[in-house]
Amino acid sequence: EAQKRIGDFYPAIEITSEMIEARPDLAEYRGKKLTPIAYLWARTVKSPNPAFSEIDVPLVSSFALSTKKDKEAYVEPVIDDDRRGYRFVVRVGEKPTLGGTVNRSGGGTCLLTGSPMPFSYLRSEGKAGRMGAKLMAIVCEGTRGRVYLSPTQELEDLAREAKPTWQPELELPNNPRNFNTPIYGMNTFASLFTPRQLLALSTFSDLVKEMREEIERDALAAGWVDDRVGVNDGGSGARAYAETIATYLGFVVDKCSDYWSSICTWHSGRELIRNTFGRQAIPMNWDYAETNIFSDSSGNWMAMVDWTWKALERTPGLLGGQAAQADAQTQTLSRYAVVSTDPPYFDNIGYADLSDFFYVWLRHNLTGIYHDLFATVAVPKAEELVATPYRHGSKDGAEAFFMKGMTEAMHRLAELSHVGLPVTIYYAYKQSETDSDSGTSSTGWETFLEAVVAAGFSISGTWPMRTELMTRSVGRNSNALASSIVLVCRKRAEDARRISRSDFLERLRSEFPIAFAKLQAASIAPVDLAQAAIGPGMAIYTSFSKVEAPDGTRVGVHDALSMINQVLDETLAEQEGDFEPQERLAIAWFEEYGFNDGEYGRAETLSKAKNASLTTLTEGGVIEARQGKVRLLRPNELSPDWDPVRDTHLSSWEVLHQLIRTLEADGETASAAVVAKVPSRYLEPARELAYRLYVLAERKGWTAEALSYNSLIQSWPEISRLSRDIADQGQTSQARL
């Protein structure tokens, strides 16, 4: 039905002889009509040059369409001879000569005149209503992959003719942390969509309501009970059935909005559309991808239907469930219950603000079914427990609001929780942000922990839980962890005593190394280790009613975390002392130079200090020394023909980096075959070495190296399991012989 109503706005494109004359690669499609899967647009502003001020110039972050090998394609802006205009032409088989006309650091550059367009100019143009858009390219589905076509004025004009039947005019919040578009004049939720996208969403929204009535008629005709009671009121007849299906269809429209906005971009490496929420924010982007909702590619209507039914299929349908909304600071739901909660992370995410993106469409489509759920125009926000400065007047005001509210919420949980059951609290916010100048700190994490402690909880452990997609990027100083951290909490004993700062530090140094070794033995990923390691330390800290400084004041969470991190560093340094002299030399060199060159004289000095031999490391294939320079060999430079059984200079360093080379080149099974050959006395030191080198690489900002060490540890349990299978198979073969 949608195809009948708006299908003409997404016409197939016939490949003509004129097109083939300009692009011989299109010859196989002569006379055929190709279905577009995406329309790629560039936002525009007026040229800042007074002589060209009436001309809209493009803002493009990248002209690349496909960066796949042997499938390269890009957009070339062809400037008119009089430099009074330009057009976009698609080229194939080459890389773009022009990177883009706008970048994050400097703003934009006028395509026609080369005049700079700083962000202040782009913002003023947007706020003045002079930001437009120009069609750059059309992506079609071919017989052997994507086909990129040059745009036409007719197709651009067609898109502008779309008139939606409804659009969300709700204002975007003044939340610069999570919303960047308002400073460019895109102030409403409707402004995040093109007219054609709004037409598509409003058309399907209309159809959801129409289908609800049609389904109810069909259900009655099929013999369903005509009780005229809706699903929101507990009905189970024809009306409730129709409203339930309409609810699911409403979910589909909501999912579509994520792929049908002008915040979506084109991924030139994977040749597909990125959705709006690549992260929990609505950023400003310059070139965007508009989905053909009737195609068979990413973001189409049926793909969103599939997402929805696959989720519903895995929802238990035979058991009853209950959901209730209550203020965490005053609720009674958790009395004597097993509590597992995932609270807000300080100021990291504006949940309620971002929720409006979907809420406006859900409310439009389903308010007739769920009057109570959609009673408000927007998502309620005033009581949301996040430290959002724009709501509280200042950063300090926001922090005070968060601290007070979180303390009360945690106190309520502690007050109601069963004495024999732990409360588990999920948290996915780094406990530390490393800065060589200012030390280690994280306001969000410290404020949250202060609230937990003030509520009367004792933290008995912090454990990483694998809750995040493995495709998530975890960069240096990012607040995203590879996993969530679960805090295991119990009520603090009422008779808990006090302890001095010096006694607390002594307890840390005595008990922490043992607990830390258990964490390593569990193969916790290095990226999560520092977070998980605070568990043993905070277990000691929170078991006392107060840790007292020499002047009688309380040692707060900030200082306690600093002491825990200090003992963590000491523990890692002590572990380093367990390595062989050659490995200690390699560690020291890595900390100073990584895998880069250093002076031979410096290496000799270090070797004497570590009582190690450079010759042994060279012969062992760990370092390369020539022309007065020394450097550690990277894993991919090590010999693939390496045999640990015959290696006369075998070391844990070499074992570690050979395992990384094998894992990255051939996977876990090949790595397991290596482990099966390595003498067991080298394996545990190799794993400890991976932890140590990860910490050094992370602090230096060597992302690639840190990722290699982290990935190996994450794969270690599976590699160990596979190596045992290989060993068992070998023993079985020997028995048969």
mmCIF file of C-alpha atoms in Angstrom, residues 359-534:
data_model
loop_
_atom_site.group_PDB
_atom_site.id
_atom_site.type_symbol
_atom_site.label_atom_id
_atom_site.label_comp_id
_atom_site.label_asym_id
_atom_site.label_seq_id
_atom_site.Cartn_x
_atom_site.Cartn_y
_atom_site.Cartn_z
ATOM 1 C CA TYR A 359 9.118 8.875 21.392
ATOM 2 C CA VAL A 360 7.716 11.445 18.951
ATOM 3 C CA TRP A 361 6.979 8.712 16.401
ATOM 4 C CA LEU A 362 5.718 6.163 18.944
ATOM 5 C CA ARG A 363 3.388 8.748 20.442
ATOM 6 C CA HIS A 364 2.065 9.732 17.020
ATOM 7 C CA ASN A 365 1.385 6.113 16.093
ATOM 8 C CA LEU A 366 0.256 4.544 19.375
ATOM 9 C CA THR A 367 -1.236 7.259 21.578
ATOM 10 C CA GLY A 368 -4.706 6.012 20.660
ATOM 11 C CA ILE A 369 -3.809 2.637 22.205
ATOM 12 C CA TYR A 370 -1.726 3.614 25.250
ATOM 13 C CA HIS A 371 -3.192 6.885 26.543
ATOM 14 C CA ASP A 372 -1.323 6.752 29.854
ATOM 15 C CA LEU A 373 2.089 6.006 28.352
ATOM 16 C CA PHE A 374 1.888 8.903 25.905
ATOM 17 C CA ALA A 375 0.134 11.473 28.047
ATOM 18 C CA THR A 376 3.031 13.922 27.779
ATOM 19 C CA VAL A 377 4.191 15.634 24.591
ATOM 20 C CA ALA A 378 7.800 14.647 25.316
ATOM 21 C CA VAL A 379 9.627 12.231 27.596
ATOM 22 C CA PRO A 380 9.567 13.456 31.242
ATOM 23 C CA LYS A 381 12.990 14.827 32.163
ATOM 24 C CA ALA A 382 13.021 16.940 35.332
ATOM 25 C CA GLU A 383 13.625 14.030 37.727
ATOM 26 C CA GLU A 384 16.052 12.136 35.499
ATOM 27 C CA LEU A 385 19.081 11.279 37.619
ATOM 28 C CA VAL A 386 21.887 12.512 35.377
ATOM 29 C CA ALA A 387 24.353 15.352 35.891
ATOM 30 C CA THR A 388 23.216 17.569 33.012
ATOM 31 C CA PRO A 389 24.551 21.135 33.489
ATOM 32 C CA TYR A 390 22.002 22.827 31.210
ATOM 33 C CA ARG A 391 19.162 21.652 33.475
ATOM 34 C CA HIS A 392 20.813 22.667 36.745
ATOM 35 C CA GLY A 393 22.489 25.928 35.849
ATOM 36 C CA SER A 394 26.093 24.802 36.235
ATOM 37 C CA LYS A 395 28.416 21.820 36.349
ATOM 38 C CA ASP A 396 28.597 22.043 40.150
ATOM 39 C CA GLY A 397 24.813 22.206 40.427
ATOM 40 C CA ALA A 398 24.452 19.159 38.188
ATOM 41 C CA GLU A 399 27.015 17.194 40.206
ATOM 42 C CA ALA A 400 25.298 18.084 43.477
ATOM 43 C CA PHE A 401 21.927 16.981 42.050
ATOM 44 C CA PHE A 402 23.391 13.681 40.890
ATOM 45 C CA MET A 403 25.210 12.997 44.162
ATOM 46 C CA LYS A 404 22.143 13.712 46.315
ATOM 47 C CA GLY A 405 19.779 11.706 44.132
ATOM 48 C CA MET A 406 22.096 8.742 43.632
ATOM 49 C CA THR A 407 22.876 8.579 47.356
ATOM 50 C CA GLU A 408 19.160 8.510 48.157
ATOM 51 C CA ALA A 409 18.505 5.877 45.468
ATOM 52 C CA MET A 410 21.335 3.661 46.697
ATOM 53 C CA HIS A 411 20.287 4.181 50.313
ATOM 54 C CA ARG A 412 16.796 3.042 49.378
ATOM 55 C CA LEU A 413 18.185 -0.134 47.813
ATOM 56 C CA ALA A 414 20.364 -0.795 50.868
ATOM 57 C CA GLU A 415 17.424 -0.191 53.193
ATOM 58 C CA LEU A 416 15.073 -2.570 51.386
ATOM 59 C CA SER A 417 17.475 -5.279 50.235
ATOM 60 C CA HIS A 418 17.490 -8.730 51.811
ATOM 61 C CA VAL A 419 20.342 -9.242 54.251
ATOM 62 C CA GLY A 420 21.266 -12.556 52.649
ATOM 63 C CA LEU A 421 21.259 -11.353 49.041
ATOM 64 C CA PRO A 422 23.776 -9.147 47.234
ATOM 65 C CA VAL A 423 22.739 -6.142 45.155
ATOM 66 C CA THR A 424 24.477 -6.023 41.782
ATOM 67 C CA ILE A 425 24.967 -2.684 40.049
ATOM 68 C CA TYR A 426 26.139 -2.430 36.451
ATOM 69 C CA TYR A 427 28.414 0.382 35.422
ATOM 70 C CA ALA A 428 30.087 0.996 32.053
ATOM 71 C CA TYR A 429 32.154 4.078 32.798
ATOM 72 C CA LYS A 430 35.919 4.002 33.152
ATOM 73 C CA GLN A 431 37.197 4.431 36.700
ATOM 74 C CA SER A 432 40.253 6.264 35.427
ATOM 75 C CA GLU A 433 41.297 8.613 32.696
ATOM 76 C CA THR A 434 45.082 8.662 32.442
ATOM 77 C CA ASP A 435 46.716 12.050 32.071
ATOM 78 C CA SER A 436 50.462 12.409 32.540
ATOM 79 C CA ASP A 437 50.095 15.982 33.818
ATOM 80 C CA SER A 438 47.070 15.872 36.071
ATOM 81 C CA GLY A 439 47.202 12.301 37.312
ATOM 82 C CA THR A 440 44.275 9.891 37.323
ATOM 83 C CA SER A 441 40.696 10.944 37.879
ATOM 84 C CA SER A 442 37.101 10.388 36.824
ATOM 85 C CA THR A 443 34.422 12.557 38.372
ATOM 86 C CA GLY A 444 31.573 10.325 37.227
ATOM 87 C CA TRP A 445 32.996 7.130 38.658
ATOM 88 C CA GLU A 446 34.111 8.700 41.935
ATOM 89 C CA THR A 447 30.795 10.484 42.488
ATOM 90 C CA PHE A 448 28.911 7.263 41.813
ATOM 91 C CA LEU A 449 31.072 5.240 44.217
ATOM 92 C CA GLU A 450 30.712 7.926 46.893
ATOM 93 C CA ALA A 451 26.946 7.538 46.577
ATOM 94 C CA VAL A 452 27.149 3.751 46.916
ATOM 95 C CA VAL A 453 29.394 3.987 49.990
ATOM 96 C CA ALA A 454 27.327 6.750 51.598
ATOM 97 C CA ALA A 455 24.234 4.588 51.191
ATOM 98 C CA GLY A 456 25.689 2.007 53.581
ATOM 99 C CA PHE A 457 26.831 -0.542 51.036
ATOM 100 C CA SER A 458 30.021 -2.548 51.246
ATOM 101 C CA ILE A 459 31.450 -3.435 47.836
ATOM 102 C CA SER A 460 32.665 -7.009 47.853
ATOM 103 C CA GLY A 461 33.701 -7.223 44.215
ATOM 104 C CA THR A 462 33.820 -5.576 40.810
ATOM 105 C CA TRP A 463 33.587 -7.969 37.884
ATOM 106 C CA PRO A 464 33.453 -7.325 34.146
ATOM 107 C CA MET A 465 30.441 -8.737 32.327
ATOM 108 C CA ARG A 466 30.560 -9.198 28.567
ATOM 109 C CA THR A 467 27.583 -7.003 27.643
ATOM 110 C CA GLU A 468 28.919 -4.996 24.704
ATOM 111 C CA LEU A 469 29.168 -5.856 21.016
ATOM 112 C CA MET A 470 32.677 -6.988 20.065
ATOM 113 C CA THR A 471 32.500 -4.519 17.140
ATOM 114 C CA ARG A 472 32.451 -1.575 19.526
ATOM 115 C CA SER A 473 35.550 0.542 19.256
ATOM 116 C CA VAL A 474 37.351 1.157 22.540
ATOM 117 C CA GLY A 475 39.892 3.888 22.076
ATOM 118 C CA ARG A 476 42.285 5.557 24.448
ATOM 119 C CA ASN A 477 40.642 7.811 27.031
ATOM 120 C CA SER A 478 37.227 6.713 25.792
ATOM 121 C CA ASN A 479 34.537 6.291 28.425
ATOM 122 C CA ALA A 480 33.443 3.041 26.768
ATOM 123 C CA LEU A 481 34.624 -0.213 28.279
ATOM 124 C CA ALA A 482 34.921 -3.487 26.415
ATOM 125 C CA SER A 483 32.391 -4.765 28.932
ATOM 126 C CA SER A 484 30.158 -3.519 31.705
ATOM 127 C CA ILE A 485 31.381 -3.721 35.278
ATOM 128 C CA VAL A 486 29.099 -5.232 37.891
ATOM 129 C CA LEU A 487 29.557 -4.093 41.486
ATOM 130 C CA VAL A 488 28.622 -6.743 44.023
ATOM 131 C CA CYS A 489 27.271 -4.937 47.097
ATOM 132 C CA ARG A 490 26.008 -5.950 50.516
ATOM 133 C CA LYS A 491 24.930 -3.964 53.529
ATOM 134 C CA ARG A 492 27.883 -2.822 55.580
ATOM 135 C CA ALA A 493 28.011 -4.397 59.038
ATOM 136 C CA GLU A 494 26.464 -2.132 61.657
ATOM 137 C CA ASP A 495 29.407 -2.680 63.992
ATOM 138 C CA ALA A 496 32.041 -1.915 61.303
ATOM 139 C CA ARG A 497 35.049 -0.252 62.915
ATOM 140 C CA ARG A 498 37.344 2.542 61.783
ATOM 141 C CA ILE A 499 40.829 2.131 60.361
ATOM 142 C CA SER A 500 43.720 4.514 59.826
ATOM 143 C CA ARG A 501 44.980 5.470 56.387
ATOM 144 C CA SER A 502 48.332 3.742 56.986
ATOM 145 C CA ASP A 503 46.636 0.538 58.172
ATOM 146 C CA PHE A 504 44.362 0.623 55.124
ATOM 147 C CA LEU A 505 47.382 0.913 52.833
ATOM 148 C CA GLU A 506 49.082 -1.962 54.675
ATOM 149 C CA ARG A 507 45.970 -4.129 54.239
ATOM 150 C CA LEU A 508 45.923 -3.257 50.538
ATOM 151 C CA ARG A 509 49.543 -4.281 50.050
ATOM 152 C CA SER A 510 48.993 -7.504 51.940
ATOM 153 C CA GLU A 511 45.724 -8.711 50.399
ATOM 154 C CA PHE A 512 45.563 -7.086 46.971
ATOM 155 C CA PRO A 513 48.285 -9.091 45.115
ATOM 156 C CA ILE A 514 46.570 -12.398 45.941
ATOM 157 C CA ALA A 515 43.206 -11.186 44.694
ATOM 158 C CA PHE A 516 44.805 -9.585 41.639
ATOM 159 C CA ALA A 517 46.458 -12.866 40.656
ATOM 160 C CA LYS A 518 43.020 -14.507 40.691
ATOM 161 C CA LEU A 519 41.715 -11.839 38.326
ATOM 162 C CA GLN A 520 44.557 -12.513 35.909
ATOM 163 C CA ALA A 521 44.010 -16.248 36.172
ATOM 164 C CA ALA A 522 40.403 -15.655 35.123
ATOM 165 C CA SER A 523 41.723 -14.079 31.872
ATOM 166 C CA ILE A 524 39.948 -10.781 32.445
ATOM 167 C CA ALA A 525 40.691 -8.563 29.446
ATOM 168 C CA PRO A 526 43.486 -6.069 30.162
ATOM 169 C CA VAL A 527 41.223 -3.224 29.066
ATOM 170 C CA ASP A 528 38.933 -4.139 31.984
ATOM 171 C CA LEU A 529 41.581 -5.178 34.490
ATOM 172 C CA ALA A 530 42.148 -1.802 36.153
ATOM 173 C CA GLN A 531 38.395 -1.483 36.642
ATOM 174 C CA ALA A 532 37.970 -5.008 37.989
ATOM 175 C CA ALA A 533 41.023 -4.629 40.217
ATOM 176 C CA ILE A 534 39.390 -1.949 42.334
#
